Amino acid sequence: MQYRKMGSLEWEVSALGFGCMRLPARKFSLMGVDTSRSVKIIRSGIDQGINYVDTAWFYHLGESEKVLGQALQDGYRDKVKLVTKLPMILVRKTEDFDRFLKDQLVRLQTDCIDIYLFHAMNIGQFEKMKRLGLIDKMEEAKRQGRIRHIGFSFHDTQPVFRKIIDYYDWDMTQIQYNYMDTGIQATTDGLEYAHSKGIAVVIMEPIKGGTLANPPEKAMEVIRSSSSRHTPVDWALQFLWNRPEVATVLSGMGNQQMVDENCASADHSGVDSLNQEEEAVIARLAEIYRQKLLVPCTACGYCMPCPAGVNIPQNFAILNTISLETNRWRRWTTARGYKKLAASKDHFDREKSNGNASMCVDCGKCLEKCPQEIDIPVELVKTHAILGRQEAISKHYP
Ligand code: SF4
Ligand code: SF4
């Protein structure tokens, strides 16, 4: 196992972290966990050098924390940093903080959580966090020794990410990032920005929910023709480990084979470890995926700012993700991202460019700036038809 810097924290973290959101399932159960198989693979990961385990109140409808608590008995608790999250969506009043944390400590069979996160922060949860004084509660819990460090996981747009990062002296942040998602959510800019402030950046969805594990045939040809031997998953993971800003990469591992393969990948990982040919392969894979995408936007941001407040790359990133994603749940959550963008002048923030595609006034100012020569206003009309009015993709991209 390789170990890396955890932002400004005084400990080294394994390149691979164990995400406990896709543990082995019980037979005939949608979300129920097979406890003995889960305990076995979690301990196997730790035996192979993993020292960072991540769970949350919601994972497996609460069973994940309980099973992880069991897995960390018999001396395993001392071998890892244990991370879980306050379920922000369920928090209604300030006192809820103590109720959840108390229950989570019981579930996890520990008296201290190494990093406690605000779960799935977006602009709405961020405002609630401030309104209810939850940072104060975090700091109080820290003084009491119930948690050691404070962070947040993130699902919103890049301007919101910067806003949250700038609000507090965070120890870590957990973002969605992979070689396809460099331009959505926190984006590469957010990754670099958080790192520049000494905040440990933990990566989730490194394989884009499995999408990058099953490349289209054209991408497989590129993989097979490379002189470097990597599986599709390994290519995706090495892309992340190559970046100095990344602390650890979480993988939601559901069987022994995944644990063994990912630990083997982590063994030969490192910052700046990819050679030029390998970087070119990943760039080619991303390019092929993008060809499958509806709008060839690379999220370079050259077209921004839009005078009407449209977040042009964000709109296209959501549309493309919907097009590529095969998982219905993730399609649904991605589509919700569009609803969070502003649809009228009453809600949009010119400074942060949070407008959805319908805000485009067809001024044409972005056109000559786009190196991909995308007819941006035309594509935005289609984007809104699909994401705003729920029209079929095939109607606009036959
Ligand atoms: S054409 Fe639309 S998206 Fe482009 S700058 Fe004008 S308003 Fe913004
Ligand atoms: S300039 Fe073109 S490629 Fe770059 S972010 Fe804007 S639309 Fe996307």
Short mmCIF file of C-alpha atoms and ligand atoms in Angstrom, two decimals:
data_model
loop_
_atom_site.label_atom_id
_atom_site.label_comp_id
_atom_site.label_asym_id
_atom_site.label_seq_id
_atom_site.Cartn_x
_atom_site.Cartn_y
_atom_site.Cartn_z
CA MET A 1 0.00 0.00 0.00
CA GLN A 2 1.17 3.52 -0.73
CA TYR A 3 0.54 6.31 1.79
CA ARG A 4 -0.06 9.97 1.09
CA LYS A 5 -0.29 13.33 2.79
CA MET A 6 -3.68 14.03 4.34
CA GLY A 7 -3.76 17.77 3.71
CA SER A 8 -2.45 19.58 6.78
CA LEU A 9 -3.22 16.72 9.16
CA GLU A 10 -0.37 15.05 10.90
CA TRP A 11 -1.01 11.59 9.56
CA GLU A 12 -0.48 9.64 6.40
CA VAL A 13 -3.43 8.10 4.68
CA SER A 14 -3.54 5.01 2.52
CA ALA A 15 -3.95 5.81 -1.17
CA LEU A 16 -7.08 3.67 -1.13
CA GLY A 17 -9.90 4.24 1.33
CA PHE A 18 -12.66 1.76 2.08
CA GLY A 19 -16.07 3.21 1.29
CA CYS A 20 -18.80 1.29 3.10
CA MET A 21 -21.74 2.22 0.89
CA ARG A 22 -21.72 -0.86 -1.37
CA LEU A 23 -21.04 -3.69 1.05
CA PRO A 24 -22.04 -7.27 0.15
CA ALA A 25 -25.82 -7.56 0.24
CA ARG A 26 -27.91 -10.07 2.13
CA LYS A 27 -29.79 -12.48 -0.08
CA PHE A 28 -33.26 -11.27 -1.09
CA SER A 29 -32.58 -7.84 0.40
CA LEU A 30 -32.19 -4.58 -1.52
CA MET A 31 -30.17 -2.64 1.05
CA GLY A 32 -29.51 -5.15 3.83
CA VAL A 33 -25.90 -6.05 4.49
CA ASP A 34 -24.41 -9.53 4.69
CA THR A 35 -22.61 -8.94 7.98
CA SER A 36 -20.07 -11.75 7.98
CA ARG A 37 -18.98 -11.19 4.36
CA SER A 38 -18.79 -7.43 4.97
CA VAL A 39 -16.71 -7.78 8.13
CA LYS A 40 -14.40 -10.18 6.28
CA ILE A 41 -13.70 -7.89 3.31
CA ILE A 42 -13.34 -4.74 5.44
CA ARG A 43 -10.78 -6.50 7.64
CA SER A 44 -9.06 -7.90 4.56
CA GLY A 45 -8.70 -4.36 3.19
CA ILE A 46 -7.23 -3.17 6.49
CA ASP A 47 -4.89 -6.17 6.57
CA GLN A 48 -3.69 -5.10 3.13
CA GLY A 49 -2.84 -1.62 4.39
CA ILE A 50 -6.03 0.46 4.15
CA ASN A 51 -6.13 2.86 7.09
CA TYR A 52 -9.13 5.02 6.15
CA VAL A 53 -12.73 3.78 6.36
CA ASP A 54 -15.71 5.86 5.39
CA THR A 55 -19.38 5.41 6.15
CA ALA A 56 -22.52 7.51 6.70
CA TRP A 57 -25.81 7.44 8.57
CA PHE A 58 -27.71 6.64 5.39
CA TYR A 59 -25.53 3.92 3.87
CA HIS A 60 -27.43 0.66 3.69
CA LEU A 61 -30.23 2.34 5.65
CA GLY A 62 -28.09 2.55 8.76
CA GLU A 63 -26.63 -0.96 8.60
CA SER A 64 -23.30 0.21 7.19
CA GLU A 65 -22.30 2.00 10.40
CA LYS A 66 -23.32 -0.97 12.53
CA VAL A 67 -21.43 -3.48 10.40
CA LEU A 68 -18.38 -1.26 10.28
CA GLY A 69 -18.54 -0.99 14.07
CA GLN A 70 -18.41 -4.79 14.21
CA ALA A 71 -15.59 -5.01 11.67
CA LEU A 72 -13.49 -2.64 13.77
CA GLN A 73 -13.59 -4.85 16.88
CA ASP A 74 -10.68 -7.17 17.81
CA GLY A 75 -8.07 -4.42 17.46
CA TYR A 76 -9.06 -3.13 14.02
CA ARG A 77 -10.32 0.23 15.33
CA ASP A 78 -6.77 1.24 16.24
CA LYS A 79 -5.55 0.55 12.72
CA VAL A 80 -7.78 3.04 10.92
CA LYS A 81 -9.08 6.56 10.73
CA LEU A 82 -12.84 6.28 11.05
CA VAL A 83 -15.03 8.71 9.14
CA THR A 84 -18.78 9.20 9.16
CA LYS A 85 -21.23 11.97 8.39
CA LEU A 86 -23.98 14.04 9.96
CA PRO A 87 -27.13 13.39 7.87
CA MET A 88 -27.80 17.04 7.07
CA ILE A 89 -31.02 16.32 5.27
CA LEU A 90 -32.55 14.99 8.53
CA VAL A 91 -31.25 17.78 10.74
CA ARG A 92 -34.10 20.15 11.67
CA LYS A 93 -32.83 21.82 14.83
CA THR A 94 -29.49 22.40 16.53
CA GLU A 95 -30.08 19.69 19.15
CA ASP A 96 -30.33 17.07 16.37
CA PHE A 97 -26.54 17.24 16.07
CA ASP A 98 -26.01 15.60 19.46
CA ARG A 99 -28.74 13.04 18.88
CA PHE A 100 -27.20 11.80 15.62
CA LEU A 101 -23.61 11.87 16.83
CA LYS A 102 -24.54 9.96 20.01
CA ASP A 103 -26.31 7.27 17.98
CA GLN A 104 -23.47 7.02 15.50
CA LEU A 105 -20.88 6.52 18.24
CA VAL A 106 -23.04 3.68 19.57
CA ARG A 107 -23.51 2.14 16.13
CA LEU A 108 -19.79 2.36 15.41
CA GLN A 109 -18.85 1.03 18.88
CA THR A 110 -16.33 3.79 19.42
CA ASP A 111 -16.01 6.87 21.61
CA CYS A 112 -14.43 9.06 18.95
CA ILE A 113 -14.83 9.62 15.21
CA ASP A 114 -11.65 10.72 13.45
CA ILE A 115 -13.38 12.95 10.90
CA TYR A 116 -17.01 13.98 11.15
CA LEU A 117 -18.49 15.41 7.97
CA PHE A 118 -21.51 17.45 7.07
CA HIS A 119 -23.05 15.04 4.57
CA ALA A 120 -23.86 16.07 0.99
CA MET A 121 -23.46 19.79 1.38
CA ASN A 122 -25.12 22.02 -1.16
CA ILE A 123 -26.16 25.63 -0.93
CA GLY A 124 -29.34 24.76 0.98
CA GLN A 125 -27.61 22.57 3.57
CA PHE A 126 -24.83 25.11 3.87
CA GLU A 127 -27.32 27.85 4.76
CA LYS A 128 -28.95 25.50 7.28
CA MET A 129 -25.57 24.66 8.77
CA LYS A 130 -24.99 28.36 9.41
CA ARG A 131 -28.53 29.06 10.60
CA LEU A 132 -28.45 26.25 13.19
CA GLY A 133 -24.92 27.01 14.38
CA LEU A 134 -23.69 23.53 13.50
CA ILE A 135 -20.05 24.55 13.18
CA ASP A 136 -20.20 25.50 16.86
CA LYS A 137 -21.64 22.05 17.60
CA MET A 138 -18.79 20.44 15.66
CA GLU A 139 -16.24 22.41 17.63
CA GLU A 140 -17.94 21.56 20.89
CA ALA A 141 -17.86 17.85 19.97
CA LYS A 142 -14.19 18.23 19.16
CA ARG A 143 -13.46 19.80 22.56
CA GLN A 144 -15.36 16.95 24.19
CA GLY A 145 -13.21 14.41 22.33
CA ARG A 146 -16.14 12.87 20.46
CA ILE A 147 -14.70 13.85 17.08
CA ARG A 148 -11.17 14.79 16.04
CA HIS A 149 -11.51 16.63 12.73
CA ILE A 150 -14.20 18.46 10.77
CA GLY A 151 -15.07 18.22 7.09
CA PHE A 152 -17.88 18.09 4.56
CA SER A 153 -18.86 16.06 1.55
CA PHE A 154 -20.08 18.01 -1.43
CA HIS A 155 -22.70 17.88 -4.19
CA ASP A 156 -23.33 21.20 -5.86
CA THR A 157 -21.63 23.57 -8.26
CA GLN A 158 -18.09 24.91 -8.23
CA PRO A 159 -18.99 28.46 -7.07
CA VAL A 160 -20.84 26.96 -4.10
CA PHE A 161 -17.83 24.75 -3.36
CA ARG A 162 -15.51 27.74 -3.19
CA LYS A 163 -17.99 29.56 -0.98
CA ILE A 164 -18.09 26.68 1.51
CA ILE A 165 -14.33 26.19 1.40
CA ASP A 166 -13.80 29.88 2.20
CA TYR A 167 -16.28 29.84 5.08
CA TYR A 168 -14.30 27.78 7.56
CA ASP A 169 -10.89 26.29 8.29
CA TRP A 170 -11.86 22.76 7.24
CA ASP A 171 -9.64 19.73 7.80
CA MET A 172 -10.95 17.84 4.79
CA THR A 173 -13.49 17.77 2.01
CA GLN A 174 -14.90 14.84 0.06
CA ILE A 175 -15.72 15.50 -3.60
CA GLN A 176 -16.88 13.61 -6.65
CA TYR A 177 -14.04 13.51 -9.16
CA ASN A 178 -12.81 11.21 -11.92
CA TYR A 179 -11.42 11.62 -15.41
CA MET A 180 -14.91 12.28 -16.73
CA ASP A 181 -16.11 14.57 -13.96
CA THR A 182 -13.35 17.14 -14.07
CA GLY A 183 -15.85 19.83 -15.03
CA ILE A 184 -18.85 19.17 -12.81
CA GLN A 185 -19.55 19.65 -9.11
CA ALA A 186 -16.36 20.86 -7.37
CA THR A 187 -14.42 20.56 -10.69
CA THR A 188 -10.63 20.54 -11.09
CA ASP A 189 -10.59 24.14 -9.97
CA GLY A 190 -12.23 23.15 -6.68
CA LEU A 191 -9.82 20.26 -6.17
CA GLU A 192 -6.84 22.55 -6.66
CA TYR A 193 -8.36 25.34 -4.61
CA ALA A 194 -9.07 23.17 -1.57
CA HIS A 195 -5.60 21.64 -1.78
CA SER A 196 -3.97 25.08 -2.02
CA LYS A 197 -5.57 25.91 1.33
CA GLY A 198 -4.09 22.82 2.97
CA ILE A 199 -7.42 20.99 3.08
CA ALA A 200 -7.24 17.23 2.55
CA VAL A 201 -9.27 16.26 -0.52
CA VAL A 202 -10.86 12.81 -0.47
CA ILE A 203 -12.27 11.50 -3.73
CA MET A 204 -15.59 9.72 -4.13
CA GLU A 205 -17.06 8.20 -7.30
CA PRO A 206 -13.61 7.53 -8.79
CA ILE A 207 -15.11 5.12 -11.34
CA LYS A 208 -18.15 7.32 -11.94
CA GLY A 209 -20.44 4.82 -10.29
CA GLY A 210 -19.02 1.96 -12.39
CA THR A 211 -19.38 3.76 -15.73
CA LEU A 212 -15.61 3.87 -16.23
CA ALA A 213 -15.29 0.16 -15.44
CA ASN A 214 -17.24 -0.67 -18.58
CA PRO A 215 -15.81 1.42 -21.40
CA PRO A 216 -17.38 1.44 -24.86
CA GLU A 217 -15.61 -0.79 -27.40
CA LYS A 218 -13.66 2.06 -28.95
CA ALA A 219 -12.20 2.87 -25.53
CA MET A 220 -11.36 -0.80 -24.96
CA GLU A 221 -9.34 -0.77 -28.19
CA VAL A 222 -7.26 2.11 -26.81
CA ILE A 223 -6.74 0.23 -23.55
CA ARG A 224 -5.69 -2.96 -25.36
CA SER A 225 -3.29 -1.14 -27.67
CA SER A 226 -1.42 0.58 -24.83
CA SER A 227 1.98 -0.80 -23.83
CA SER A 228 0.94 -0.26 -20.19
CA ARG A 229 -1.23 -2.99 -18.77
CA HIS A 230 -4.07 -1.59 -16.69
CA THR A 231 -7.68 -2.63 -16.29
CA PRO A 232 -10.30 0.07 -17.00
CA VAL A 233 -10.70 0.53 -13.23
CA ASP A 234 -6.96 0.82 -12.75
CA TRP A 235 -6.71 3.51 -15.43
CA ALA A 236 -9.40 5.52 -13.63
CA LEU A 237 -7.72 5.12 -10.23
CA GLN A 238 -4.21 5.91 -11.46
CA PHE A 239 -5.53 9.12 -13.02
CA LEU A 240 -6.52 10.25 -9.52
CA TRP A 241 -3.44 9.07 -7.66
CA ASN A 242 -1.27 10.83 -10.20
CA ARG A 243 -2.56 14.17 -8.88
CA PRO A 244 -0.77 15.69 -5.87
CA GLU A 245 -4.00 17.29 -4.66
CA VAL A 246 -5.66 13.95 -3.97
CA ALA A 247 -5.28 12.58 -0.43
CA THR A 248 -7.13 9.27 -0.69
CA VAL A 249 -9.53 7.66 -3.15
CA LEU A 250 -12.62 6.01 -1.74
CA SER A 251 -13.84 2.85 -3.36
CA GLY A 252 -17.14 1.27 -2.39
CA MET A 253 -15.96 -2.31 -2.49
CA GLY A 254 -18.53 -5.09 -2.47
CA ASN A 255 -16.50 -8.29 -2.74
CA GLN A 256 -13.08 -9.75 -2.05
CA GLN A 257 -11.96 -9.52 -5.67
CA MET A 258 -12.55 -5.76 -5.73
CA VAL A 259 -10.62 -5.34 -2.49
CA ASP A 260 -7.67 -7.35 -3.80
CA GLU A 261 -7.61 -5.66 -7.21
CA ASN A 262 -7.93 -2.14 -5.82
CA CYS A 263 -5.27 -2.75 -3.16
CA ALA A 264 -2.96 -4.05 -5.91
CA SER A 265 -3.70 -0.89 -7.93
CA ALA A 266 -2.90 1.27 -4.91
CA ASP A 267 0.38 -0.61 -4.43
CA HIS A 268 1.76 0.81 -7.68
CA SER A 269 0.23 4.27 -7.37
CA GLY A 270 2.01 7.55 -6.85
CA VAL A 271 2.01 11.26 -7.53
CA ASP A 272 3.31 12.00 -11.04
CA SER A 273 3.71 8.28 -11.66
CA LEU A 274 2.02 8.25 -15.07
CA ASN A 275 4.28 8.64 -18.06
CA GLN A 276 3.38 10.72 -21.09
CA GLU A 277 1.99 7.76 -23.00
CA GLU A 278 -0.24 6.79 -20.09
CA GLU A 279 -1.52 10.32 -19.67
CA ALA A 280 -2.26 10.32 -23.39
CA VAL A 281 -4.24 7.07 -23.03
CA ILE A 282 -6.40 8.58 -20.28
CA ALA A 283 -6.90 11.72 -22.31
CA ARG A 284 -7.97 9.50 -25.23
CA LEU A 285 -10.37 7.52 -23.04
CA ALA A 286 -11.93 10.72 -21.79
CA GLU A 287 -12.16 11.91 -25.38
CA ILE A 288 -13.98 8.76 -26.47
CA TYR A 289 -16.41 9.04 -23.59
CA ARG A 290 -16.96 12.65 -24.50
CA GLN A 291 -17.75 11.64 -28.08
CA LYS A 292 -20.58 9.63 -26.62
CA LEU A 293 -21.68 12.71 -24.85
CA LEU A 294 -24.23 15.06 -26.32
CA VAL A 295 -22.23 18.28 -26.15
CA PRO A 296 -18.42 18.13 -26.56
CA CYS A 297 -17.85 20.62 -23.77
CA THR A 298 -14.51 20.19 -21.99
CA ALA A 299 -15.49 22.55 -19.18
CA CYS A 300 -12.57 24.83 -20.01
CA GLY A 301 -14.69 27.81 -18.94
CA TYR A 302 -13.44 30.10 -21.70
CA CYS A 303 -17.04 31.05 -22.50
CA MET A 304 -17.61 32.35 -18.99
CA PRO A 305 -18.84 34.61 -17.56
CA CYS A 306 -22.12 34.76 -19.42
CA PRO A 307 -23.74 38.21 -19.09
CA ALA A 308 -27.11 36.56 -18.48
CA GLY A 309 -25.70 34.46 -15.64
CA VAL A 310 -25.89 31.06 -17.32
CA ASN A 311 -23.41 28.54 -15.96
CA ILE A 312 -22.68 27.17 -19.42
CA PRO A 313 -20.28 24.28 -18.59
CA GLN A 314 -22.39 23.19 -15.64
CA ASN A 315 -25.53 22.90 -17.78
CA PHE A 316 -23.70 20.84 -20.40
CA ALA A 317 -22.05 18.66 -17.77
CA ILE A 318 -25.44 17.75 -16.30
CA LEU A 319 -26.87 17.00 -19.73
CA ASN A 320 -23.91 14.81 -20.65
CA THR A 321 -24.01 12.94 -17.37
CA ILE A 322 -27.69 12.18 -17.91
CA SER A 323 -26.85 10.88 -21.38
CA LEU A 324 -24.03 8.62 -20.21
CA GLU A 325 -25.45 7.39 -16.94
CA THR A 326 -27.21 4.04 -16.99
CA ASN A 327 -28.11 3.89 -13.31
CA ARG A 328 -31.64 5.28 -12.79
CA TRP A 329 -30.99 6.57 -9.29
CA ARG A 330 -27.89 8.49 -10.36
CA ARG A 331 -29.71 9.82 -13.41
CA TRP A 332 -32.40 11.12 -11.11
CA THR A 333 -29.99 12.77 -8.66
CA THR A 334 -28.06 14.33 -11.54
CA ALA A 335 -31.28 15.70 -13.04
CA ARG A 336 -32.02 17.29 -9.68
CA GLY A 337 -28.79 19.26 -10.09
CA TYR A 338 -30.43 21.09 -12.97
CA LYS A 339 -33.37 22.09 -10.79
CA LYS A 340 -30.95 23.68 -8.32
CA LEU A 341 -29.70 26.10 -10.95
CA ALA A 342 -31.60 29.40 -11.19
CA ALA A 343 -34.47 29.56 -13.67
CA SER A 344 -35.34 33.23 -13.27
CA LYS A 345 -33.70 36.54 -12.49
CA ASP A 346 -35.24 36.42 -9.02
CA HIS A 347 -33.01 33.54 -8.07
CA PHE A 348 -29.90 33.88 -10.08
CA ASP A 349 -26.61 35.18 -8.79
CA ARG A 350 -24.75 37.10 -11.48
CA GLU A 351 -21.49 36.86 -9.59
CA LYS A 352 -21.64 33.10 -9.30
CA SER A 353 -23.28 32.34 -12.64
CA ASN A 354 -25.81 29.85 -11.35
CA GLY A 355 -28.35 30.18 -14.15
CA ASN A 356 -29.84 27.25 -15.99
CA ALA A 357 -30.06 26.97 -19.78
CA SER A 358 -33.39 28.78 -20.00
CA MET A 359 -31.69 32.01 -18.85
CA CYS A 360 -29.76 32.31 -22.13
CA VAL A 361 -30.85 35.44 -24.07
CA ASP A 362 -29.03 34.42 -27.25
CA CYS A 363 -26.67 37.40 -27.21
CA GLY A 364 -23.97 35.32 -28.94
CA LYS A 365 -21.12 36.70 -26.80
CA CYS A 366 -19.91 33.24 -25.84
CA LEU A 367 -19.76 31.86 -29.36
CA GLU A 368 -16.37 33.03 -30.50
CA LYS A 369 -14.77 32.10 -27.19
CA CYS A 370 -15.47 28.39 -27.38
CA PRO A 371 -12.47 26.40 -28.65
CA GLN A 372 -14.77 23.45 -29.31
CA GLU A 373 -16.87 25.63 -31.62
CA ILE A 374 -20.03 24.62 -29.82
CA ASP A 375 -23.10 26.55 -30.88
CA ILE A 376 -23.77 27.33 -27.24
CA PRO A 377 -27.17 29.07 -27.44
CA VAL A 378 -28.54 26.34 -29.70
CA GLU A 379 -27.26 23.61 -27.38
CA LEU A 380 -28.69 25.42 -24.38
CA VAL A 381 -32.14 25.42 -25.98
CA LYS A 382 -31.89 21.64 -26.38
CA THR A 383 -30.49 21.32 -22.86
CA HIS A 384 -33.49 23.06 -21.36
CA ALA A 385 -35.91 21.07 -23.49
CA ILE A 386 -34.42 17.83 -22.11
CA LEU A 387 -33.66 18.83 -18.53
CA GLY A 388 -36.29 21.49 -18.00
CA ARG A 389 -39.24 20.16 -19.96
CA GLN A 390 -38.23 16.48 -19.78
CA GLU A 391 -38.37 15.97 -23.53
CA ALA A 392 -36.73 12.85 -24.96
CA ILE A 393 -33.01 13.08 -25.74
CA SER A 394 -33.63 11.39 -29.09
CA LYS A 395 -35.90 14.23 -30.15
CA HIS A 396 -32.97 16.64 -29.99
CA TYR A 397 -29.99 14.35 -30.63
CA PRO A 398 -31.27 11.78 -33.14
S1 SF4 B 1 -25.54 33.40 -25.95
FE1 SF4 B 1 -26.58 32.79 -24.06
S2 SF4 B 1 -25.06 31.60 -22.97
FE2 SF4 B 1 -23.95 32.73 -24.54
S3 SF4 B 1 -23.25 34.58 -23.48
FE3 SF4 B 1 -25.22 35.06 -24.45
S4 SF4 B 1 -26.76 34.66 -22.87
FE4 SF4 B 1 -24.86 33.68 -22.22
S1 SF4 B 2 -15.89 27.42 -23.98
FE1 SF4 B 2 -16.97 25.69 -24.94
S2 SF4 B 2 -15.86 23.89 -24.22
FE2 SF4 B 2 -15.25 25.59 -22.90
S3 SF4 B 2 -16.69 25.52 -21.16
FE3 SF4 B 2 -17.60 26.88 -22.65
S4 SF4 B 2 -18.95 25.59 -23.88
FE4 SF4 B 2 -17.56 24.23 -22.79
#
